[in-house]
Amino acid sequence: MKTFFARFAQDESGATAIEYGLIAALIGVAIVGSARLVGTNLNALFGEINTELTR
């Protein structure tokens, strides 16, 4: 039983998977944030175009 815990403490394969998961989550958050910003800017741009075309 003691060797099981010693091997478990030295095993780092799960830590690598967690790190990749965190990196993927951060990239996802960045994509959602930038898409929201671009969408807001496009909405404002098309609003200005609509205003100019209706004059």
mmCIF file of N, CA and C in Angstrom:
data_model
loop_
_atom_site.group_PDB
_atom_site.id
_atom_site.type_symbol
_atom_site.label_atom_id
_atom_site.label_comp_id
_atom_site.label_asym_id
_atom_site.label_seq_id
_atom_site.Cartn_x
_atom_site.Cartn_y
_atom_site.Cartn_z
ATOM 1 N N MET A 1 0.830 -1.194 0.000
ATOM 2 C CA MET A 1 0.000 0.000 0.000
ATOM 3 C C MET A 1 0.872 1.255 0.000
ATOM 4 N N LYS A 2 1.985 1.178 0.684
ATOM 5 C CA LYS A 2 2.889 2.323 0.757
ATOM 6 C C LYS A 2 3.480 2.642 -0.622
ATOM 7 N N THR A 3 3.819 1.609 -1.383
ATOM 8 C CA THR A 3 4.374 1.850 -2.718
ATOM 9 C C THR A 3 3.323 2.408 -3.665
ATOM 10 N N PHE A 4 2.057 2.044 -3.460
ATOM 11 C CA PHE A 4 0.987 2.592 -4.293
ATOM 12 C C PHE A 4 0.909 4.105 -4.140
ATOM 13 N N PHE A 5 0.925 4.585 -2.894
ATOM 14 C CA PHE A 5 0.864 6.022 -2.648
ATOM 15 C C PHE A 5 2.122 6.731 -3.134
ATOM 16 N N ALA A 6 3.261 6.076 -3.036
ATOM 17 C CA ALA A 6 4.503 6.670 -3.534
ATOM 18 C C ALA A 6 4.452 6.829 -5.046
ATOM 19 N N ARG A 7 3.964 5.802 -5.750
ATOM 20 C CA ARG A 7 3.823 5.912 -7.211
ATOM 21 C C ARG A 7 2.779 6.955 -7.586
ATOM 22 N N PHE A 8 1.688 7.002 -6.827
ATOM 23 C CA PHE A 8 0.629 7.969 -7.101
ATOM 24 C C PHE A 8 1.129 9.399 -6.930
ATOM 25 N N ALA A 9 1.934 9.644 -5.935
ATOM 26 C CA ALA A 9 2.464 10.981 -5.678
ATOM 27 C C ALA A 9 3.440 11.412 -6.773
ATOM 28 N N GLN A 10 4.129 10.455 -7.397
ATOM 29 C CA GLN A 10 5.105 10.792 -8.429
ATOM 30 C C GLN A 10 4.494 10.867 -9.820
ATOM 31 N N ASP A 11 3.289 10.375 -9.999
ATOM 32 C CA ASP A 11 2.636 10.365 -11.308
ATOM 33 C C ASP A 11 2.162 11.763 -11.657
ATOM 34 N N GLU A 12 2.621 12.291 -12.790
ATOM 35 C CA GLU A 12 2.254 13.649 -13.210
ATOM 36 C C GLU A 12 1.464 13.655 -14.501
ATOM 37 N N SER A 13 0.997 12.524 -14.975
ATOM 38 C CA SER A 13 0.281 12.489 -16.249
ATOM 39 C C SER A 13 -1.063 13.201 -16.157
ATOM 40 N N GLY A 14 -1.732 13.134 -15.034
ATOM 41 C CA GLY A 14 -3.002 13.836 -14.869
ATOM 42 C C GLY A 14 -2.818 15.339 -14.814
ATOM 43 N N ALA A 15 -1.711 15.785 -14.250
ATOM 44 C CA ALA A 15 -1.448 17.223 -14.153
ATOM 45 C C ALA A 15 -1.299 17.836 -15.540
ATOM 46 N N THR A 16 -0.689 17.106 -16.450
ATOM 47 C CA THR A 16 -0.530 17.615 -17.814
ATOM 48 C C THR A 16 -1.890 17.770 -18.484
ATOM 49 N N ALA A 17 -2.772 16.818 -18.300
ATOM 50 C CA ALA A 17 -4.104 16.906 -18.890
ATOM 51 C C ALA A 17 -4.872 18.092 -18.315
ATOM 52 N N ILE A 18 -4.734 18.319 -17.027
ATOM 53 C CA ILE A 18 -5.408 19.462 -16.400
ATOM 54 C C ILE A 18 -4.855 20.771 -16.941
ATOM 55 N N GLU A 19 -3.549 20.842 -17.137
ATOM 56 C CA GLU A 19 -2.946 22.061 -17.690
ATOM 57 C C GLU A 19 -3.466 22.335 -19.097
ATOM 58 N N TYR A 20 -3.532 21.290 -19.926
ATOM 59 C CA TYR A 20 -4.065 21.477 -21.273
ATOM 60 C C TYR A 20 -5.530 21.892 -21.229
ATOM 61 N N GLY A 21 -6.273 21.353 -20.304
ATOM 62 C CA GLY A 21 -7.671 21.744 -20.152
ATOM 63 C C GLY A 21 -7.812 23.207 -19.765
ATOM 64 N N LEU A 22 -6.976 23.665 -18.859
ATOM 65 C CA LEU A 22 -7.014 25.074 -18.455
ATOM 66 C C LEU A 22 -6.620 25.996 -19.600
ATOM 67 N N ILE A 23 -5.623 25.605 -20.368
ATOM 68 C CA ILE A 23 -5.217 26.411 -21.518
ATOM 69 C C ILE A 23 -6.352 26.489 -22.534
ATOM 70 N N ALA A 24 -7.011 25.359 -22.799
ATOM 71 C CA ALA A 24 -8.126 25.349 -23.743
ATOM 72 C C ALA A 24 -9.277 26.226 -23.241
ATOM 73 N N ALA A 25 -9.541 26.198 -21.945
ATOM 74 C CA ALA A 25 -10.599 27.024 -21.377
ATOM 75 C C ALA A 25 -10.275 28.509 -21.511
ATOM 76 N N LEU A 26 -9.027 28.875 -21.270
ATOM 77 C CA LEU A 26 -8.630 30.284 -21.403
ATOM 78 C C LEU A 26 -8.719 30.753 -22.851
ATOM 79 N N ILE A 27 -8.330 29.897 -23.775
ATOM 80 C CA ILE A 27 -8.455 30.248 -25.192
ATOM 81 C C ILE A 27 -9.922 30.419 -25.567
ATOM 82 N N GLY A 28 -10.781 29.555 -25.044
ATOM 83 C CA GLY A 28 -12.215 29.673 -25.307
ATOM 84 C C GLY A 28 -12.788 30.973 -24.775
ATOM 85 N N VAL A 29 -12.390 31.355 -23.573
ATOM 86 C CA VAL A 29 -12.858 32.618 -22.990
ATOM 87 C C VAL A 29 -12.393 33.803 -23.835
ATOM 88 N N ALA A 30 -11.154 33.757 -24.316
ATOM 89 C CA ALA A 30 -10.632 34.834 -25.153
ATOM 90 C C ALA A 30 -11.400 34.925 -26.468
ATOM 91 N N ILE A 31 -11.732 33.786 -27.056
ATOM 92 C CA ILE A 31 -12.480 33.788 -28.319
ATOM 93 C C ILE A 31 -13.874 34.360 -28.113
ATOM 94 N N VAL A 32 -14.542 33.961 -27.049
ATOM 95 C CA VAL A 32 -15.895 34.466 -26.780
ATOM 96 C C VAL A 32 -15.852 35.971 -26.524
ATOM 97 N N GLY A 33 -14.881 36.420 -25.749
ATOM 98 C CA GLY A 33 -14.769 37.851 -25.466
ATOM 99 C C GLY A 33 -14.491 38.677 -26.703
ATOM 100 N N SER A 34 -13.595 38.208 -27.552
ATOM 101 C CA SER A 34 -13.279 38.967 -28.760
ATOM 102 C C SER A 34 -14.436 38.914 -29.760
ATOM 103 N N ALA A 35 -15.146 37.797 -29.833
ATOM 104 C CA ALA A 35 -16.299 37.718 -30.730
ATOM 105 C C ALA A 35 -17.397 38.664 -30.272
ATOM 106 N N ARG A 36 -17.588 38.762 -28.974
ATOM 107 C CA ARG A 36 -18.593 39.692 -28.445
ATOM 108 C C ARG A 36 -18.215 41.137 -28.770
ATOM 109 N N LEU A 37 -16.940 41.469 -28.632
ATOM 110 C CA LEU A 37 -16.470 42.825 -28.920
ATOM 111 C C LEU A 37 -16.634 43.142 -30.399
ATOM 112 N N VAL A 38 -16.252 42.220 -31.258
ATOM 113 C CA VAL A 38 -16.395 42.426 -32.697
ATOM 114 C C VAL A 38 -17.871 42.568 -33.057
ATOM 115 N N GLY A 39 -18.726 41.754 -32.460
ATOM 116 C CA GLY A 39 -20.162 41.835 -32.731
ATOM 117 C C GLY A 39 -20.732 43.182 -32.338
ATOM 118 N N THR A 40 -20.316 43.693 -31.192
ATOM 119 C CA THR A 40 -20.791 45.009 -30.747
ATOM 120 C C THR A 40 -20.331 46.102 -31.702
ATOM 121 N N ASN A 41 -19.078 46.033 -32.116
ATOM 122 C CA ASN A 41 -18.557 47.040 -33.041
ATOM 123 C C ASN A 41 -19.241 46.959 -34.402
ATOM 124 N N LEU A 42 -19.504 45.752 -34.881
ATOM 125 C CA LEU A 42 -20.207 45.606 -36.158
ATOM 126 C C LEU A 42 -21.629 46.127 -36.068
ATOM 127 N N ASN A 43 -22.278 45.882 -34.951
ATOM 128 C CA ASN A 43 -23.638 46.382 -34.764
ATOM 129 C C ASN A 43 -23.655 47.907 -34.807
ATOM 130 N N ALA A 44 -22.702 48.533 -34.162
ATOM 131 C CA ALA A 44 -22.620 49.996 -34.185
ATOM 132 C C ALA A 44 -22.331 50.501 -35.591
ATOM 133 N N LEU A 45 -21.445 49.818 -36.310
ATOM 134 C CA LEU A 45 -21.109 50.225 -37.673
ATOM 135 C C LEU A 45 -22.326 50.136 -38.591
ATOM 136 N N PHE A 46 -23.048 49.020 -38.521
ATOM 137 C CA PHE A 46 -24.226 48.878 -39.370
ATOM 138 C C PHE A 46 -25.331 49.850 -38.958
ATOM 139 N N GLY A 47 -25.388 50.203 -37.693
ATOM 140 C CA GLY A 47 -26.336 51.227 -37.246
ATOM 141 C C GLY A 47 -26.017 52.579 -37.863
ATOM 142 N N GLU A 48 -24.742 52.922 -37.913
ATOM 143 C CA GLU A 48 -24.331 54.186 -38.538
ATOM 144 C C GLU A 48 -24.622 54.175 -40.034
ATOM 145 N N ILE A 49 -24.363 53.064 -40.685
ATOM 146 C CA ILE A 49 -24.644 52.949 -42.120
ATOM 147 C C ILE A 49 -26.136 53.091 -42.371
ATOM 148 N N ASN A 50 -26.939 52.459 -41.544
ATOM 149 C CA ASN A 50 -28.393 52.547 -41.690
ATOM 150 C C ASN A 50 -28.864 53.980 -41.519
ATOM 151 N N THR A 51 -28.284 54.692 -40.551
ATOM 152 C CA THR A 51 -28.664 56.082 -40.315
ATOM 153 C C THR A 51 -28.314 56.946 -41.535
ATOM 154 N N GLU A 52 -27.142 56.736 -42.103
ATOM 155 C CA GLU A 52 -26.724 57.516 -43.266
ATOM 156 C C GLU A 52 -27.575 57.195 -44.494
ATOM 157 N N LEU A 53 -27.983 55.960 -44.644
ATOM 158 C CA LEU A 53 -28.770 55.579 -45.817
ATOM 159 C C LEU A 53 -30.215 56.070 -45.735
ATOM 160 N N THR A 54 -30.730 56.272 -44.538
ATOM 161 C CA THR A 54 -32.111 56.722 -44.405
ATOM 162 C C THR A 54 -32.244 58.225 -44.442
ATOM 163 N N ARG A 55 -31.178 58.964 -44.552
ATOM 164 C CA ARG A 55 -31.267 60.433 -44.639
ATOM 165 C C ARG A 55 -31.634 60.890 -46.012
#
